[in-house]
Amino acid sequence: MRGNLFIVSGPAGVGKGTIVSCAMKRLGNMQFSVSCTTRKPRAGIDCEGKTYHFITEEEFLRDIETGNFLEYANVHGHLYGTRRDIVEKALKSGTDVILEIDVQGAGNVKSKMPDAVSVFIKPPSADVLRERLLKRGSENAEEQALRLKNAEEEIKHAAEYDYIVVNDDLEKAICEFINIVNKIKEEAK
Ligand code: 5GP
């Protein structure tokens, strides 16, 4: 049986990475789609091949030309893309796949693969999001300001998603996400 495709989006600092990685550990048999990006790795956080494949703009443009991306987008001034072959191979082998991608990418995947299940992770409030983003300290002030500005736009798209999970309490949000995945897996049987 073909695997299920899950799309997870949410503004920077909302905790989507933590929710996805904790949920994946508990769920098992789930593959995280490692995107390609032209953004530079963050010291101490990023790991080539694990968080992203870090490629040059030239390589990225070549991959677009070749049709290697299921979707790609310019997010916060950098290019990000999902490798079509990796996602297809996993789904074909019956493995569920999670794409952690922005709202533009989510829209593109949904139009190509309407069976994909989309989940938007929302902060409890704009103030909480600002606080979390400033606290994680992985971006400089300019990058933080850009992410906060983009967050407002991104949150406007939440209603287009199949599910919305509010990350007020991390454990509760992880459980809600797991419940969504299990429900879809059950329905697909
Ligand atoms: P970051 O650089 O902070 O890890 O990610 C920035 C944004 O890019 C996040 O919203 C993340 O979900 C999005 N993103 C990561 N990979 C992809 C991808 O392959 N495609 C698209 N469209 N967005 C992505």
PDB file of C-alpha atoms and ligand atoms in Angstrom:
ATOM      1  CA  MET A   1       0.000   0.000   0.000  1.00  0.00           C
ATOM      2  CA  ARG A   2       1.222   3.486  -0.856  1.00  0.00           C
ATOM      3  CA  GLY A   3       2.408   5.677   2.040  1.00  0.00           C
ATOM      4  CA  ASN A   4       0.570   8.815   3.152  1.00  0.00           C
ATOM      5  CA  LEU A   5       1.947  12.271   2.500  1.00  0.00           C
ATOM      6  CA  PHE A   6       1.777  14.860   5.303  1.00  0.00           C
ATOM      7  CA  ILE A   7       2.541  18.549   4.897  1.00  0.00           C
ATOM      8  CA  VAL A   8       3.411  20.609   7.963  1.00  0.00           C
ATOM      9  CA  SER A   9       3.681  24.403   7.847  1.00  0.00           C
ATOM     10  CA  GLY A  10       3.808  27.200  10.370  1.00  0.00           C
ATOM     11  CA  PRO A  11       5.688  30.408  11.050  1.00  0.00           C
ATOM     12  CA  ALA A  12       9.326  30.456  12.201  1.00  0.00           C
ATOM     13  CA  GLY A  13       9.590  29.848  15.937  1.00  0.00           C
ATOM     14  CA  VAL A  14       6.211  28.125  16.278  1.00  0.00           C
ATOM     15  CA  GLY A  15       7.862  24.823  17.222  1.00  0.00           C
ATOM     16  CA  LYS A  16       6.988  22.800  14.117  1.00  0.00           C
ATOM     17  CA  GLY A  17      10.423  21.177  13.973  1.00  0.00           C
ATOM     18  CA  THR A  18      10.138  19.955  17.567  1.00  0.00           C
ATOM     19  CA  ILE A  19       6.584  18.709  17.071  1.00  0.00           C
ATOM     20  CA  VAL A  20       7.535  16.840  13.884  1.00  0.00           C
ATOM     21  CA  SER A  21      10.687  15.227  15.297  1.00  0.00           C
ATOM     22  CA  CYS A  22       9.007  14.148  18.579  1.00  0.00           C
ATOM     23  CA  ALA A  23       5.973  12.801  16.705  1.00  0.00           C
ATOM     24  CA  MET A  24       8.179  10.911  14.234  1.00  0.00           C
ATOM     25  CA  LYS A  25      10.100   9.180  17.048  1.00  0.00           C
ATOM     26  CA  ARG A  26       6.840   7.965  18.570  1.00  0.00           C
ATOM     27  CA  LEU A  27       5.142   7.028  15.307  1.00  0.00           C
ATOM     28  CA  GLY A  28       7.953   5.100  13.573  1.00  0.00           C
ATOM     29  CA  ASN A  29       7.977   4.154   9.858  1.00  0.00           C
ATOM     30  CA  MET A  30       7.853   7.763   8.799  1.00  0.00           C
ATOM     31  CA  GLN A  31      10.330   9.607   6.634  1.00  0.00           C
ATOM     32  CA  PHE A  32      11.223  13.268   6.935  1.00  0.00           C
ATOM     33  CA  SER A  33      11.747  14.779   3.508  1.00  0.00           C
ATOM     34  CA  VAL A  34      15.116  16.545   3.654  1.00  0.00           C
ATOM     35  CA  SER A  35      14.759  19.661   1.500  1.00  0.00           C
ATOM     36  CA  CYS A  36      17.400  21.356  -0.609  1.00  0.00           C
ATOM     37  CA  THR A  37      18.161  24.957   0.229  1.00  0.00           C
ATOM     38  CA  THR A  38      20.458  27.776  -0.803  1.00  0.00           C
ATOM     39  CA  ARG A  39      20.465  29.216   2.738  1.00  0.00           C
ATOM     40  CA  LYS A  40      23.696  28.845   4.688  1.00  0.00           C
ATOM     41  CA  PRO A  41      23.786  26.196   7.463  1.00  0.00           C
ATOM     42  CA  ARG A  42      23.246  27.451  11.040  1.00  0.00           C
ATOM     43  CA  ALA A  43      26.235  26.576  13.185  1.00  0.00           C
ATOM     44  CA  GLY A  44      25.431  24.002  15.839  1.00  0.00           C
ATOM     45  CA  ILE A  45      21.920  23.406  14.489  1.00  0.00           C
ATOM     46  CA  ASP A  46      22.146  22.339  10.869  1.00  0.00           C
ATOM     47  CA  CYS A  47      23.645  19.124   9.604  1.00  0.00           C
ATOM     48  CA  GLU A  48      24.119  18.395   5.884  1.00  0.00           C
ATOM     49  CA  GLY A  49      21.759  15.664   4.737  1.00  0.00           C
ATOM     50  CA  LYS A  50      19.857  15.670   8.023  1.00  0.00           C
ATOM     51  CA  THR A  51      18.235  19.098   8.340  1.00  0.00           C
ATOM     52  CA  TYR A  52      18.800  20.136   4.713  1.00  0.00           C
ATOM     53  CA  HIS A  53      20.901  19.507   1.645  1.00  0.00           C
ATOM     54  CA  PHE A  54      22.818  22.769   1.353  1.00  0.00           C
ATOM     55  CA  ILE A  55      23.386  23.546  -2.313  1.00  0.00           C
ATOM     56  CA  THR A  56      24.419  26.562  -4.352  1.00  0.00           C
ATOM     57  CA  GLU A  57      21.980  28.730  -6.260  1.00  0.00           C
ATOM     58  CA  GLU A  58      23.483  27.383  -9.485  1.00  0.00           C
ATOM     59  CA  GLU A  59      22.829  23.775  -8.422  1.00  0.00           C
ATOM     60  CA  PHE A  60      19.317  24.720  -7.309  1.00  0.00           C
ATOM     61  CA  LEU A  61      18.483  26.354 -10.641  1.00  0.00           C
ATOM     62  CA  ARG A  62      19.815  23.297 -12.444  1.00  0.00           C
ATOM     63  CA  ASP A  63      17.560  21.043 -10.343  1.00  0.00           C
ATOM     64  CA  ILE A  64      14.569  23.246 -11.274  1.00  0.00           C
ATOM     65  CA  GLU A  65      15.462  22.913 -14.975  1.00  0.00           C
ATOM     66  CA  THR A  66      15.790  19.138 -14.693  1.00  0.00           C
ATOM     67  CA  GLY A  67      12.420  18.884 -12.966  1.00  0.00           C
ATOM     68  CA  ASN A  68      13.915  17.404  -9.799  1.00  0.00           C
ATOM     69  CA  PHE A  69      11.618  19.317  -7.455  1.00  0.00           C
ATOM     70  CA  LEU A  70       8.094  18.336  -6.518  1.00  0.00           C
ATOM     71  CA  GLU A  71       7.796  21.958  -5.393  1.00  0.00           C
ATOM     72  CA  TYR A  72      10.115  24.840  -4.599  1.00  0.00           C
ATOM     73  CA  ALA A  73       9.747  28.369  -3.284  1.00  0.00           C
ATOM     74  CA  ASN A  74      11.622  31.469  -2.249  1.00  0.00           C
ATOM     75  CA  VAL A  75      11.190  31.767   1.512  1.00  0.00           C
ATOM     76  CA  HIS A  76      12.704  34.596   3.574  1.00  0.00           C
ATOM     77  CA  GLY A  77      14.997  35.393   0.615  1.00  0.00           C
ATOM     78  CA  HIS A  78      16.370  31.855   0.086  1.00  0.00           C
ATOM     79  CA  LEU A  79      15.370  28.992  -2.216  1.00  0.00           C
ATOM     80  CA  TYR A  80      13.933  25.796  -0.733  1.00  0.00           C
ATOM     81  CA  GLY A  81      12.783  22.711  -2.635  1.00  0.00           C
ATOM     82  CA  THR A  82      11.427  19.192  -2.119  1.00  0.00           C
ATOM     83  CA  ARG A  83      13.122  16.380  -4.071  1.00  0.00           C
ATOM     84  CA  ARG A  84      10.499  14.567  -6.125  1.00  0.00           C
ATOM     85  CA  ASP A  85      12.407  11.256  -6.475  1.00  0.00           C
ATOM     86  CA  ILE A  86      12.975  10.802  -2.726  1.00  0.00           C
ATOM     87  CA  VAL A  87       9.334  11.485  -1.845  1.00  0.00           C
ATOM     88  CA  GLU A  88       8.019   9.211  -4.621  1.00  0.00           C
ATOM     89  CA  LYS A  89      10.343   6.343  -3.674  1.00  0.00           C
ATOM     90  CA  ALA A  90       9.286   6.458  -0.015  1.00  0.00           C
ATOM     91  CA  LEU A  91       5.558   6.681  -0.796  1.00  0.00           C
ATOM     92  CA  LYS A  92       5.819   3.811  -3.299  1.00  0.00           C
ATOM     93  CA  SER A  93       7.523   1.627  -0.704  1.00  0.00           C
ATOM     94  CA  GLY A  94       4.615   2.248   1.695  1.00  0.00           C
ATOM     95  CA  THR A  95       6.455   4.695   3.961  1.00  0.00           C
ATOM     96  CA  ASP A  96       4.627   7.792   5.189  1.00  0.00           C
ATOM     97  CA  VAL A  97       6.445  11.044   4.399  1.00  0.00           C
ATOM     98  CA  ILE A  98       6.444  14.419   6.171  1.00  0.00           C
ATOM     99  CA  LEU A  99       7.202  17.608   4.274  1.00  0.00           C
ATOM    100  CA  GLU A 100       8.005  20.579   6.495  1.00  0.00           C
ATOM    101  CA  ILE A 101       7.481  23.336   3.958  1.00  0.00           C
ATOM    102  CA  ASP A 102       6.099  26.871   3.712  1.00  0.00           C
ATOM    103  CA  VAL A 103       2.587  27.925   2.678  1.00  0.00           C
ATOM    104  CA  GLN A 104       3.489  28.409  -1.021  1.00  0.00           C
ATOM    105  CA  GLY A 105       4.990  24.915  -1.199  1.00  0.00           C
ATOM    106  CA  ALA A 106       2.010  23.448   0.646  1.00  0.00           C
ATOM    107  CA  GLY A 107      -0.377  24.966  -1.925  1.00  0.00           C
ATOM    108  CA  ASN A 108       1.693  23.598  -4.804  1.00  0.00           C
ATOM    109  CA  VAL A 109       1.881  20.079  -3.374  1.00  0.00           C
ATOM    110  CA  LYS A 110      -1.839  20.068  -2.566  1.00  0.00           C
ATOM    111  CA  SER A 111      -2.714  20.983  -6.152  1.00  0.00           C
ATOM    112  CA  LYS A 112      -0.480  18.206  -7.535  1.00  0.00           C
ATOM    113  CA  MET A 113      -1.266  15.622  -4.864  1.00  0.00           C
ATOM    114  CA  PRO A 114      -4.747  16.342  -3.448  1.00  0.00           C
ATOM    115  CA  ASP A 115      -4.558  13.315  -1.141  1.00  0.00           C
ATOM    116  CA  ALA A 116      -1.744  14.933   0.822  1.00  0.00           C
ATOM    117  CA  VAL A 117      -2.863  15.884   4.334  1.00  0.00           C
ATOM    118  CA  SER A 118      -1.895  19.378   5.417  1.00  0.00           C
ATOM    119  CA  VAL A 119      -1.413  20.552   8.986  1.00  0.00           C
ATOM    120  CA  PHE A 120      -0.771  24.152  10.041  1.00  0.00           C
ATOM    121  CA  ILE A 121       0.965  24.744  13.383  1.00  0.00           C
ATOM    122  CA  LYS A 122      -0.254  28.004  14.877  1.00  0.00           C
ATOM    123  CA  PRO A 123       1.150  29.973  17.818  1.00  0.00           C
ATOM    124  CA  PRO A 124      -1.301  30.797  20.637  1.00  0.00           C
ATOM    125  CA  SER A 125      -0.686  34.508  19.936  1.00  0.00           C
ATOM    126  CA  ALA A 126       1.580  36.873  18.001  1.00  0.00           C
ATOM    127  CA  ASP A 127       3.267  37.895  21.267  1.00  0.00           C
ATOM    128  CA  VAL A 128       4.146  34.309  22.176  1.00  0.00           C
ATOM    129  CA  LEU A 129       5.574  33.756  18.693  1.00  0.00           C
ATOM    130  CA  ARG A 130       7.723  36.891  18.923  1.00  0.00           C
ATOM    131  CA  GLU A 131       9.017  35.810  22.336  1.00  0.00           C
ATOM    132  CA  ARG A 132       9.888  32.273  21.115  1.00  0.00           C
ATOM    133  CA  LEU A 133      11.599  33.491  17.971  1.00  0.00           C
ATOM    134  CA  LEU A 134      13.725  36.004  19.880  1.00  0.00           C
ATOM    135  CA  LYS A 135      14.576  33.410  22.534  1.00  0.00           C
ATOM    136  CA  ARG A 136      15.801  30.729  20.098  1.00  0.00           C
ATOM    137  CA  GLY A 137      18.391  33.235  18.869  1.00  0.00           C
ATOM    138  CA  SER A 138      19.298  31.369  15.682  1.00  0.00           C
ATOM    139  CA  GLU A 139      18.840  34.410  13.448  1.00  0.00           C
ATOM    140  CA  ASN A 140      20.214  37.942  13.562  1.00  0.00           C
ATOM    141  CA  ALA A 141      17.903  40.911  14.247  1.00  0.00           C
ATOM    142  CA  GLU A 142      17.260  41.557  10.549  1.00  0.00           C
ATOM    143  CA  GLU A 143      16.352  37.920   9.871  1.00  0.00           C
ATOM    144  CA  GLN A 144      14.122  37.806  12.951  1.00  0.00           C
ATOM    145  CA  ALA A 145      12.256  40.920  11.812  1.00  0.00           C
ATOM    146  CA  LEU A 146      11.722  39.387   8.357  1.00  0.00           C
ATOM    147  CA  ARG A 147      10.429  36.117   9.860  1.00  0.00           C
ATOM    148  CA  LEU A 148       8.027  37.979  12.160  1.00  0.00           C
ATOM    149  CA  LYS A 149       6.719  40.033   9.257  1.00  0.00           C
ATOM    150  CA  ASN A 150       6.263  36.891   7.131  1.00  0.00           C
ATOM    151  CA  ALA A 151       4.569  35.108  10.049  1.00  0.00           C
ATOM    152  CA  GLU A 152       1.540  37.421   9.809  1.00  0.00           C
ATOM    153  CA  GLU A 153       1.130  36.539   6.120  1.00  0.00           C
ATOM    154  CA  GLU A 154       1.643  32.817   6.728  1.00  0.00           C
ATOM    155  CA  ILE A 155      -0.947  32.678   9.527  1.00  0.00           C
ATOM    156  CA  LYS A 156      -3.539  34.150   7.144  1.00  0.00           C
ATOM    157  CA  HIS A 157      -3.270  30.872   5.169  1.00  0.00           C
ATOM    158  CA  ALA A 158      -3.987  28.590   8.144  1.00  0.00           C
ATOM    159  CA  ALA A 159      -7.639  28.125   7.141  1.00  0.00           C
ATOM    160  CA  GLU A 160      -6.564  26.566   3.804  1.00  0.00           C
ATOM    161  CA  TYR A 161      -5.065  23.594   5.665  1.00  0.00           C
ATOM    162  CA  ASP A 162      -6.885  20.347   6.491  1.00  0.00           C
ATOM    163  CA  TYR A 163      -5.972  20.644  10.172  1.00  0.00           C
ATOM    164  CA  ILE A 164      -4.778  23.363  12.536  1.00  0.00           C
ATOM    165  CA  VAL A 165      -2.793  22.530  15.674  1.00  0.00           C
ATOM    166  CA  VAL A 166      -2.247  25.352  18.178  1.00  0.00           C
ATOM    167  CA  ASN A 167       1.109  24.993  19.923  1.00  0.00           C
ATOM    168  CA  ASP A 168       0.149  26.330  23.324  1.00  0.00           C
ATOM    169  CA  ASP A 169       1.346  23.289  25.228  1.00  0.00           C
ATOM    170  CA  LEU A 170       4.068  21.295  23.430  1.00  0.00           C
ATOM    171  CA  GLU A 171       3.050  17.831  24.660  1.00  0.00           C
ATOM    172  CA  LYS A 172      -0.590  18.501  23.789  1.00  0.00           C
ATOM    173  CA  ALA A 173       0.399  19.714  20.304  1.00  0.00           C
ATOM    174  CA  ILE A 174       2.557  16.604  19.695  1.00  0.00           C
ATOM    175  CA  CYS A 175      -0.344  14.342  20.741  1.00  0.00           C
ATOM    176  CA  GLU A 176      -2.780  16.232  18.519  1.00  0.00           C
ATOM    177  CA  PHE A 177      -0.443  15.845  15.562  1.00  0.00           C
ATOM    178  CA  ILE A 178       0.035  12.122  16.267  1.00  0.00           C
ATOM    179  CA  ASN A 179      -3.745  11.675  16.488  1.00  0.00           C
ATOM    180  CA  ILE A 180      -4.168  13.291  13.058  1.00  0.00           C
ATOM    181  CA  VAL A 181      -1.533  10.999  11.539  1.00  0.00           C
ATOM    182  CA  ASN A 182      -3.047   7.890  13.132  1.00  0.00           C
ATOM    183  CA  LYS A 183      -6.539   8.857  11.972  1.00  0.00           C
ATOM    184  CA  ILE A 184      -5.342   9.230   8.367  1.00  0.00           C
ATOM    185  CA  LYS A 185      -3.414   5.944   8.530  1.00  0.00           C
ATOM    186  CA  GLU A 186      -6.523   4.184   9.859  1.00  0.00           C
ATOM    187  CA  GLU A 187      -8.749   5.678   7.124  1.00  0.00           C
ATOM    188  CA  ALA A 188      -6.262   4.664   4.425  1.00  0.00           C
ATOM    189  CA  LYS A 189      -6.319   0.994   5.470  1.00  0.00           C
TER     190      LYS A 189
HETATM  191  P1  5GP B   1      14.369  27.499   7.934  1.00  0.00           P
HETATM  192  O1  5GP B   1      15.390  28.079   7.040  1.00  0.00           O
HETATM  193  O2  5GP B   1      14.047  28.381   9.109  1.00  0.00           O
HETATM  194  O3  5GP B   1      14.692  26.077   8.325  1.00  0.00           O
HETATM  195  O4  5GP B   1      13.018  27.377   7.089  1.00  0.00           O
HETATM  196  C1  5GP B   1      12.419  28.517   6.564  1.00  0.00           C
HETATM  197  C2  5GP B   1      11.094  28.170   5.942  1.00  0.00           C
HETATM  198  O5  5GP B   1      11.286  27.391   4.774  1.00  0.00           O
HETATM  199  C3  5GP B   1      10.160  27.345   6.843  1.00  0.00           C
HETATM  200  O6  5GP B   1       8.855  27.905   6.726  1.00  0.00           O
HETATM  201  C4  5GP B   1      10.197  25.973   6.235  1.00  0.00           C
HETATM  202  O7  5GP B   1       9.010  25.251   6.465  1.00  0.00           O
HETATM  203  C5  5GP B   1      10.356  26.323   4.764  1.00  0.00           C
HETATM  204  N1  5GP B   1      10.883  25.201   3.968  1.00  0.00           N
HETATM  205  C6  5GP B   1      11.827  24.296   4.305  1.00  0.00           C
HETATM  206  N2  5GP B   1      12.027  23.413   3.318  1.00  0.00           N
HETATM  207  C7  5GP B   1      11.181  23.766   2.316  1.00  0.00           C
HETATM  208  C8  5GP B   1      10.899  23.219   1.011  1.00  0.00           C
HETATM  209  O8  5GP B   1      11.465  22.242   0.556  1.00  0.00           O
HETATM  210  N3  5GP B   1       9.960  23.869   0.277  1.00  0.00           N
HETATM  211  C9  5GP B   1       9.298  24.967   0.729  1.00  0.00           C
HETATM  212  N4  5GP B   1       8.373  25.507  -0.065  1.00  0.00           N
HETATM  213  N5  5GP B   1       9.517  25.498   1.939  1.00  0.00           N
HETATM  214  C10 5GP B   1      10.454  24.907   2.725  1.00  0.00           C
END
